[in-house]
CSV table of C-alpha atoms in Angstrom, one decimal:
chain,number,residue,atom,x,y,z
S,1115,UNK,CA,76.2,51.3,95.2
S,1116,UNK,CA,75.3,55.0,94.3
S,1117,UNK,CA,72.5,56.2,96.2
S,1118,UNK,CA,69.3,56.5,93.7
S,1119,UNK,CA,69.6,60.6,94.1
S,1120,UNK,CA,73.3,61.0,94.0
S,1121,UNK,CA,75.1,61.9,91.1
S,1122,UNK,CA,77.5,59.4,89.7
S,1123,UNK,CA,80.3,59.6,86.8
S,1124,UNK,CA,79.4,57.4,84.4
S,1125,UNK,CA,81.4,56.7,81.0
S,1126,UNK,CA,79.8,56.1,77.2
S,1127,UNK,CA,80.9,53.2,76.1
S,1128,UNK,CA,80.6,54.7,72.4
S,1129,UNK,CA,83.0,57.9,72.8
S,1130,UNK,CA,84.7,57.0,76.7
S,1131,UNK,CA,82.8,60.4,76.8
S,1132,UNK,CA,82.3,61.3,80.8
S,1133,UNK,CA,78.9,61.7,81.4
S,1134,UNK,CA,77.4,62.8,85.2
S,1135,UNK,CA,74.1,60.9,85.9
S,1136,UNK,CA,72.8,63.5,88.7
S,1137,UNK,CA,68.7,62.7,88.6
S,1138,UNK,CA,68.3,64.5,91.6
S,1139,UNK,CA,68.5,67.8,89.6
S,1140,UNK,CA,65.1,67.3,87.9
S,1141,UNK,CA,63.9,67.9,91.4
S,1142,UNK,CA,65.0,71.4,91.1
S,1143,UNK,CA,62.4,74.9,90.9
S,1144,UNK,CA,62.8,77.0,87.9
S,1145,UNK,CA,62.8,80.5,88.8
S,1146,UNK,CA,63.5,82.0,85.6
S,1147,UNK,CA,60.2,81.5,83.5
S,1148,UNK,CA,59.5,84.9,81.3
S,1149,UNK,CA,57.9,87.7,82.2
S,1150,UNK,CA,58.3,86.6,85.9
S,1151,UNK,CA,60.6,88.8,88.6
S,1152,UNK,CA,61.2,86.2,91.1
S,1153,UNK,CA,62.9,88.8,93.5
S,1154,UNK,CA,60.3,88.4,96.5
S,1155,UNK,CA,60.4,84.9,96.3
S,1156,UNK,CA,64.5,84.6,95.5
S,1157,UNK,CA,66.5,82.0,97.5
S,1158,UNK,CA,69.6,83.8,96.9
S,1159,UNK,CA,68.8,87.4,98.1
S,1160,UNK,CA,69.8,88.2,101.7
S,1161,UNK,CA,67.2,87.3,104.3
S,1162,UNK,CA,66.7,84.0,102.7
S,1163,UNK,CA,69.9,82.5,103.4
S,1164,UNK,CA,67.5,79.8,105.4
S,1165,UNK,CA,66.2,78.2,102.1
S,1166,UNK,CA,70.3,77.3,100.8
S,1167,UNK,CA,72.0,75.0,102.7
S,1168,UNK,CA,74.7,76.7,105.3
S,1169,UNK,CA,76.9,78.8,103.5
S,1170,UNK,CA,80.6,76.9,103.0
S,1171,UNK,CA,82.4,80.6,102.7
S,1172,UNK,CA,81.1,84.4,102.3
S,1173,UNK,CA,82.8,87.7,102.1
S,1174,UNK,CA,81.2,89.9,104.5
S,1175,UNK,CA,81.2,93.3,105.9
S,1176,UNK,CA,82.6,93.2,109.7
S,1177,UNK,CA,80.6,92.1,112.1
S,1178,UNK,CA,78.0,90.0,110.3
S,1179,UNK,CA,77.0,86.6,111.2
S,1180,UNK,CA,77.0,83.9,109.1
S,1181,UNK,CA,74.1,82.5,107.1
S,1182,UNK,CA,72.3,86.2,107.6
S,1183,UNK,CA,72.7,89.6,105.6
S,1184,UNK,CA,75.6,91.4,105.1
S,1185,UNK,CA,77.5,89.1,102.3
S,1186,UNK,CA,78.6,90.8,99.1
S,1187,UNK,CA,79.3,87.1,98.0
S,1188,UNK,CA,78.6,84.2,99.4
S,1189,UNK,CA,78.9,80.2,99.0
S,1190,UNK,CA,77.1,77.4,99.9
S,1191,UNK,CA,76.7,73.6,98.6
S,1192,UNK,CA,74.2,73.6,95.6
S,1193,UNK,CA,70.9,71.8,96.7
S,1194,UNK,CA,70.5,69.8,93.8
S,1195,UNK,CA,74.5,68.1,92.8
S,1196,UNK,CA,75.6,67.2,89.7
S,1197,UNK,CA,78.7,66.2,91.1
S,1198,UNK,CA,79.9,65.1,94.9
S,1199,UNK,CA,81.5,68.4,95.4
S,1200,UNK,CA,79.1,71.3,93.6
S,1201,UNK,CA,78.5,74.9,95.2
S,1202,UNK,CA,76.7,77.8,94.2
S,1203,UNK,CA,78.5,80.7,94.3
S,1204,UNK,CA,75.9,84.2,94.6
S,1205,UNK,CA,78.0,87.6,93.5
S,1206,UNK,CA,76.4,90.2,94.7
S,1207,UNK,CA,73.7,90.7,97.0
S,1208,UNK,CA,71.1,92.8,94.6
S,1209,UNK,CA,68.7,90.6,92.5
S,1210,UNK,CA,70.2,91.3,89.2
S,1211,UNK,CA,70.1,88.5,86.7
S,1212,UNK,CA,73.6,89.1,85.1
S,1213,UNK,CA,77.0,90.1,86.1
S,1214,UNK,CA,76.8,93.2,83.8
S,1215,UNK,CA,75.4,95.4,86.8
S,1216,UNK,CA,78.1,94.4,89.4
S,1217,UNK,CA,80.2,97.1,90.8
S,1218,UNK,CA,84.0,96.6,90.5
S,1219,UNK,CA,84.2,96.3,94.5
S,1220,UNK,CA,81.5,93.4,94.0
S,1221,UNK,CA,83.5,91.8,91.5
S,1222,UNK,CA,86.7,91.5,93.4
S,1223,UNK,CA,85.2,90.2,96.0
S,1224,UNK,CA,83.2,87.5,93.5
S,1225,UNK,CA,86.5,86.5,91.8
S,1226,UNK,CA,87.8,86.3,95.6
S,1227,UNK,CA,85.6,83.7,97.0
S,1228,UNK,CA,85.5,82.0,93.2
S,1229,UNK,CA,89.2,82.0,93.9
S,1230,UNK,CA,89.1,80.6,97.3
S,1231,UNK,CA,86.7,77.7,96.8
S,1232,UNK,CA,88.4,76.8,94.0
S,1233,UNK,CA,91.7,76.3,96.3
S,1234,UNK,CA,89.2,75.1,98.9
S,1235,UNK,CA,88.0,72.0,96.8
S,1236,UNK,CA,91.3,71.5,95.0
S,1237,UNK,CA,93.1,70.5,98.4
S,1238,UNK,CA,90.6,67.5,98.0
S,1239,UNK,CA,92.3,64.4,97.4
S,1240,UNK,CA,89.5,63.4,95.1
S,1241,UNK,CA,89.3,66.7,93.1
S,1242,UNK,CA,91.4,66.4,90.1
S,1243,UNK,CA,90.1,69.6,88.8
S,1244,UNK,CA,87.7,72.6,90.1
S,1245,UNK,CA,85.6,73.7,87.1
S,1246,UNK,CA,83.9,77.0,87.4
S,1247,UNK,CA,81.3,78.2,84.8
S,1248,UNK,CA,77.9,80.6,84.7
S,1249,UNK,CA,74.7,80.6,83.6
S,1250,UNK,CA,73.0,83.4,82.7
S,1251,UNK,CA,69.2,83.3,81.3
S,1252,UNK,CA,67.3,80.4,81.3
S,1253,UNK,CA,68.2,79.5,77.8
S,1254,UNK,CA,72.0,79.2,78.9
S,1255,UNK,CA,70.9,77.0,81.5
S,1256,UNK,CA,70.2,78.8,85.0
S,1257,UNK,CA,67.4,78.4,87.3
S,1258,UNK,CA,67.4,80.9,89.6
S,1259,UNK,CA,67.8,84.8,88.4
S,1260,UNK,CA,70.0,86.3,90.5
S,1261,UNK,CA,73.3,86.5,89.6
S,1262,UNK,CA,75.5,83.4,90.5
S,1263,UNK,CA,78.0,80.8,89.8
S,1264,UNK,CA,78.8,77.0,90.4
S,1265,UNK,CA,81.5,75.3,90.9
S,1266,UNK,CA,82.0,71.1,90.5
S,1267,UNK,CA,84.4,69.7,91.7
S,1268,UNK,CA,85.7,67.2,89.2
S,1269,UNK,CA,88.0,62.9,90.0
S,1270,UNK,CA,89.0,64.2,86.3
S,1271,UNK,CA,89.9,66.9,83.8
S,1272,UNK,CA,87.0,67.6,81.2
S,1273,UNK,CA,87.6,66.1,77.9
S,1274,UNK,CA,88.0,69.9,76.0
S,1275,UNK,CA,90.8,70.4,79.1
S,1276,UNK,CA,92.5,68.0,78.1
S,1277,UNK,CA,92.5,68.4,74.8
S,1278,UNK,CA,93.6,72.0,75.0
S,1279,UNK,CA,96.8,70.7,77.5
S,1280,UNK,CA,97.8,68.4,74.5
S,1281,UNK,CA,97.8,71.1,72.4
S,1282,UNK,CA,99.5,73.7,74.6
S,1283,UNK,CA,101.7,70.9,75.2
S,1284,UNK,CA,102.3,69.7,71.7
S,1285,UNK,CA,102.2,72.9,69.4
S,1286,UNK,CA,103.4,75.2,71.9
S,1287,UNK,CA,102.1,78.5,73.2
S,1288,UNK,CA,99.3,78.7,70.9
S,1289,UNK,CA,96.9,81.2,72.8
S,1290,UNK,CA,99.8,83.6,73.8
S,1291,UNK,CA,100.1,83.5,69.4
S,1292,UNK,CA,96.9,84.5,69.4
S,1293,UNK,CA,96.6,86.9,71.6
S,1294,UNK,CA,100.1,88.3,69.9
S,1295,UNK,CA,98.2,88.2,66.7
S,1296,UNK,CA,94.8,89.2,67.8
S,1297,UNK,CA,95.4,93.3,67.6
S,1298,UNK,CA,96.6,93.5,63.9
S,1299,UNK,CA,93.8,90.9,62.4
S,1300,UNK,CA,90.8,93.3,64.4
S,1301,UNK,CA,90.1,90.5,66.8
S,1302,UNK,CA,91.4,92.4,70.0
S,1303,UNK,CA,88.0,93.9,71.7
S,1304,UNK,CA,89.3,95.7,75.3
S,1305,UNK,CA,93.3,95.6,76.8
S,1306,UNK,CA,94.0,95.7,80.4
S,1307,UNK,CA,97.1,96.0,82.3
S,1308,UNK,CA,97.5,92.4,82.6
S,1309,UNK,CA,94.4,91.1,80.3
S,1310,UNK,CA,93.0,91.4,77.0
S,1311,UNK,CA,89.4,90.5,75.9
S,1312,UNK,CA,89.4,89.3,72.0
S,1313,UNK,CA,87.3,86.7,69.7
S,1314,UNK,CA,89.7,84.0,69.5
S,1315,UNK,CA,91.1,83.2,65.7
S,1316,UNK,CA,88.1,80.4,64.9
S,1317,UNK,CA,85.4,81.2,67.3
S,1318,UNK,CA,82.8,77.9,67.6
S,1319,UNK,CA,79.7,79.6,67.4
S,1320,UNK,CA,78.5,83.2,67.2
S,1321,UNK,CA,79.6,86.3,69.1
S,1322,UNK,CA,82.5,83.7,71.4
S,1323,UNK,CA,85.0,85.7,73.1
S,1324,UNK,CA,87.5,85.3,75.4
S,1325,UNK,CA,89.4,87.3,78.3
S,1326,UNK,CA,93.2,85.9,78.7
S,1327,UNK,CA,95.8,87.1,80.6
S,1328,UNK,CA,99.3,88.3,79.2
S,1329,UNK,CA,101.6,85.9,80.9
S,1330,UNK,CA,101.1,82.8,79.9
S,1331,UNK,CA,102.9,81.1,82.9
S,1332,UNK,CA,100.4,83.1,85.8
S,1333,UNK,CA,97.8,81.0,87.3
S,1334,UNK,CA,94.7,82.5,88.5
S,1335,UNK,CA,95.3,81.9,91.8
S,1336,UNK,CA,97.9,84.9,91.6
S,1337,UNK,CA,95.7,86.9,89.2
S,1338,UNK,CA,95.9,90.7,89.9
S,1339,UNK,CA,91.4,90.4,90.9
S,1340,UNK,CA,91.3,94.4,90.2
S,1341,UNK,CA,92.7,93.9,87.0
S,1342,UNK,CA,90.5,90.9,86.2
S,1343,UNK,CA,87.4,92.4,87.2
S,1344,UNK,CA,87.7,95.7,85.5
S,1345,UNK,CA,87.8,93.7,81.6
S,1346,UNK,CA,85.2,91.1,83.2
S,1347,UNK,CA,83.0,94.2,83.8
S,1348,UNK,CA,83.2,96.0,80.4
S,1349,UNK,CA,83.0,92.5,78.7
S,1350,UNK,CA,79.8,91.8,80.5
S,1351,UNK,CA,78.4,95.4,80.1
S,1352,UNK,CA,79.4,95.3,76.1
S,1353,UNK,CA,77.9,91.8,75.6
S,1354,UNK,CA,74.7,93.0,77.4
S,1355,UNK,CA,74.3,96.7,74.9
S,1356,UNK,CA,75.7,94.8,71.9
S,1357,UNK,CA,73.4,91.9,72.0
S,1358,UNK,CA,70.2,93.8,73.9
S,1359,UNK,CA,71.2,91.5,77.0
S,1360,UNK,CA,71.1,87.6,75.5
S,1361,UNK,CA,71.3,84.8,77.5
S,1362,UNK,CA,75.3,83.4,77.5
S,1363,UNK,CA,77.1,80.8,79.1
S,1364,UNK,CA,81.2,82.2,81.3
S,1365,UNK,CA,83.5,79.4,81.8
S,1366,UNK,CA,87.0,79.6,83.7
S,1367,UNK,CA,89.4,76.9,81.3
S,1368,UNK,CA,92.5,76.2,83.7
S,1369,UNK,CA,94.5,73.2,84.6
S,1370,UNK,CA,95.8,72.7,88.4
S,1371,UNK,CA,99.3,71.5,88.6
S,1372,UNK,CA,100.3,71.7,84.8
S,1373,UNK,CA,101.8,74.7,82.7
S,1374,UNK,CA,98.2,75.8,80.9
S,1375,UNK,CA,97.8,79.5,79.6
S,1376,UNK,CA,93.9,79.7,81.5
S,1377,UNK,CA,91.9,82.1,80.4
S,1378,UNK,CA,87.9,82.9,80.4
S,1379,UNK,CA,85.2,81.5,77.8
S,1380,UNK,CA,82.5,83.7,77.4
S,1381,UNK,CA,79.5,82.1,74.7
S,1382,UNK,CA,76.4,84.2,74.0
S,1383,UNK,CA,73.5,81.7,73.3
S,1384,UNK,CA,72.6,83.5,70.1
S,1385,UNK,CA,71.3,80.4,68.3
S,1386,UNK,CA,70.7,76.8,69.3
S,1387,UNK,CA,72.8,73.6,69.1
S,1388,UNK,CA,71.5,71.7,66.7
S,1389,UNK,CA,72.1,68.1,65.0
S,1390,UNK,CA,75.6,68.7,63.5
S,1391,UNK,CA,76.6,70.1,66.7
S,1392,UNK,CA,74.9,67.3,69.1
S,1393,UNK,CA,75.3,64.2,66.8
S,1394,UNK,CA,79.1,65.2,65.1
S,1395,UNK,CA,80.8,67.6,67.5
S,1396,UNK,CA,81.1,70.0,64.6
S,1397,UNK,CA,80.1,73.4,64.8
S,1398,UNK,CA,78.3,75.6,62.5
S,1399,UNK,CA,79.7,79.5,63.2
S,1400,UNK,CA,78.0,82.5,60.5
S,1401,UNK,CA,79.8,85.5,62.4
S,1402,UNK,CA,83.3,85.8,62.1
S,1403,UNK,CA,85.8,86.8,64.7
S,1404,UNK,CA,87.3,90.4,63.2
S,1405,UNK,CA,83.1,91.0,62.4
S,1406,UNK,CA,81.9,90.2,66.0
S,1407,UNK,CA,84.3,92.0,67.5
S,1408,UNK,CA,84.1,95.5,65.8
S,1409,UNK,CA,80.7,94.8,67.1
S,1410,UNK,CA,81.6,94.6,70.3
S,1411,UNK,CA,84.0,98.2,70.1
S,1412,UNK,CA,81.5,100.1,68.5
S,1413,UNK,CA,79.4,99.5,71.7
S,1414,UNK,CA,82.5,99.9,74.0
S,1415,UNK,CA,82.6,103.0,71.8
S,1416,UNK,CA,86.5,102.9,72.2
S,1417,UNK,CA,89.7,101.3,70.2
S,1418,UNK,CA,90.9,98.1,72.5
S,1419,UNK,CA,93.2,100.5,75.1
């Protein structure tokens, strides 16, 4: 039996909808009430690496010691799990509350450990699947300000994974269509190299946009990280100057061990989920996708390249 504080993957009986029961997360501190800077008080700025547990991985400058200063990202096991296998992933070691602010040298080296703990938890023989997402702003869900990340690792795929490997699998390369299509219907925000950031064709709610990679056969384990970070960044820093800095919600979709064309969810929390949403999985969207993202260009204050 499931000890009373440990979080346990339960089904509803309703839907066969996965549901993780973790009541030990009510135990957790909010440090993200308004109007408070939690910076001197911060568990995840260096020199208070004592108050997380012991760090699982960091990227560090030479020479420093682990579970002290000197990390420009660094991981640990989350203190309060949803899930068996849960980390907390800090980018950066400044307290800022978003990525926005992040140097390109601090986001390689986030999207490096993100991409080795990944790896890390998917040599598990228990993890079916290592799902990374962000919070940012308490109404998206984080506690603590600084910037950071978690990381679950998952006995199954999510229910919207699966559902978009059916698809992929059933009706073809359907994102690669619409990232083919995305540049002559206005819907194409930035262009990389090897990545594009665009408002997918039917965006769920408000302002969702998503940063996909060319070739649909890569993986994100061989992701070009320089590449990715540089859209990450401008995606971040237009997000933050279009919508005077809301609270949104980054997600990585991907699927180990199957051909899946992954790519990054990015969902500004513009409005709230309300009963159509919660009670009929149905979503209510007013801003459409060629709308949102002009939006988005005239704050990049450039054409997609």
């Amino acid at each position: 039996m499931t000890a009373p504080d440990q979080p346990e993957l339960r089904y509803d009986r309703s839907t066969g909808r996965p549901v993780l029961v973790a009541p030990g997360r009510t135990k957790r501190p909010l440090h993200t009430v308004a109007g408070r800077d939690d910076a001197e008080q911060c568990p995840f700025c260096p020199g208070s690496e004592n108050e997380t547990p012991p760090e699982s991985e960091a990227i560090r400058a030479d020479g420093s010691a682990p579970n002290g200063p000197g990390w420009t990202a660094r991981a640990f096991p989350n203190k309060f799990p949803a899930a068996k296998h849960h980390e907390v992933l800090v980018e950066g070691p400044r307290h800022l509350a978003g990525p926005d602010s992040l140097t390109y040298d601090e986001w390689v080296d986030s999207l490096t450990l993100i991409r080795n703990r990944i790896l890390n938890f998917e040599r598990r023989p228990e993890v079916r699947c290592a799902f990374w997402f962000k919070n940012v702003g308490r109404h998206a869900g984080a506690s603590v300000a600084h910037n950071h990340s978690q990381l679950l690792g998952l006995p199954i795929l999510p229910p919207r994974l699966e559902l978009e490997l059916d698809a992929q699998r059933n009706e073809g390369p359907l994102i690669e269509d619409d990232l083919d299509r995305s540049n002559r219907e206005g819907r194409r925000i930035v262009d990389g190299p090897g990545f594009s950031w665009l408002s997918p064709t039917q965006p769920k709610l408000p302002f969702e946009t998503w940063i996909v990679p060319h070739d649909r056969t890569s993986t994100f384990e061989d992701a070009d990280l320089v590449d990715l970070a540089q859209v990450l960044s401008r995606a971040t820093k237009a997000l933050k100057s279009t919508l005077e800095e809301p609270p949104f919600n980054l997600y990585l979709h991907r699927v180990p061990n199957e051909e899946f064309h992954w790519h990054f969810e990015m969902q500004p929390r513009t409005g709230f989920l309300a009963a159509l949403e919660l009670g009929g999985d149905m979503y209510i969207n007013s801003m459409p996708a060629q709308e949102a993202s002009a939006r988005f260009r005239d704050h990049l204050g450039s054409s997609p390249t």
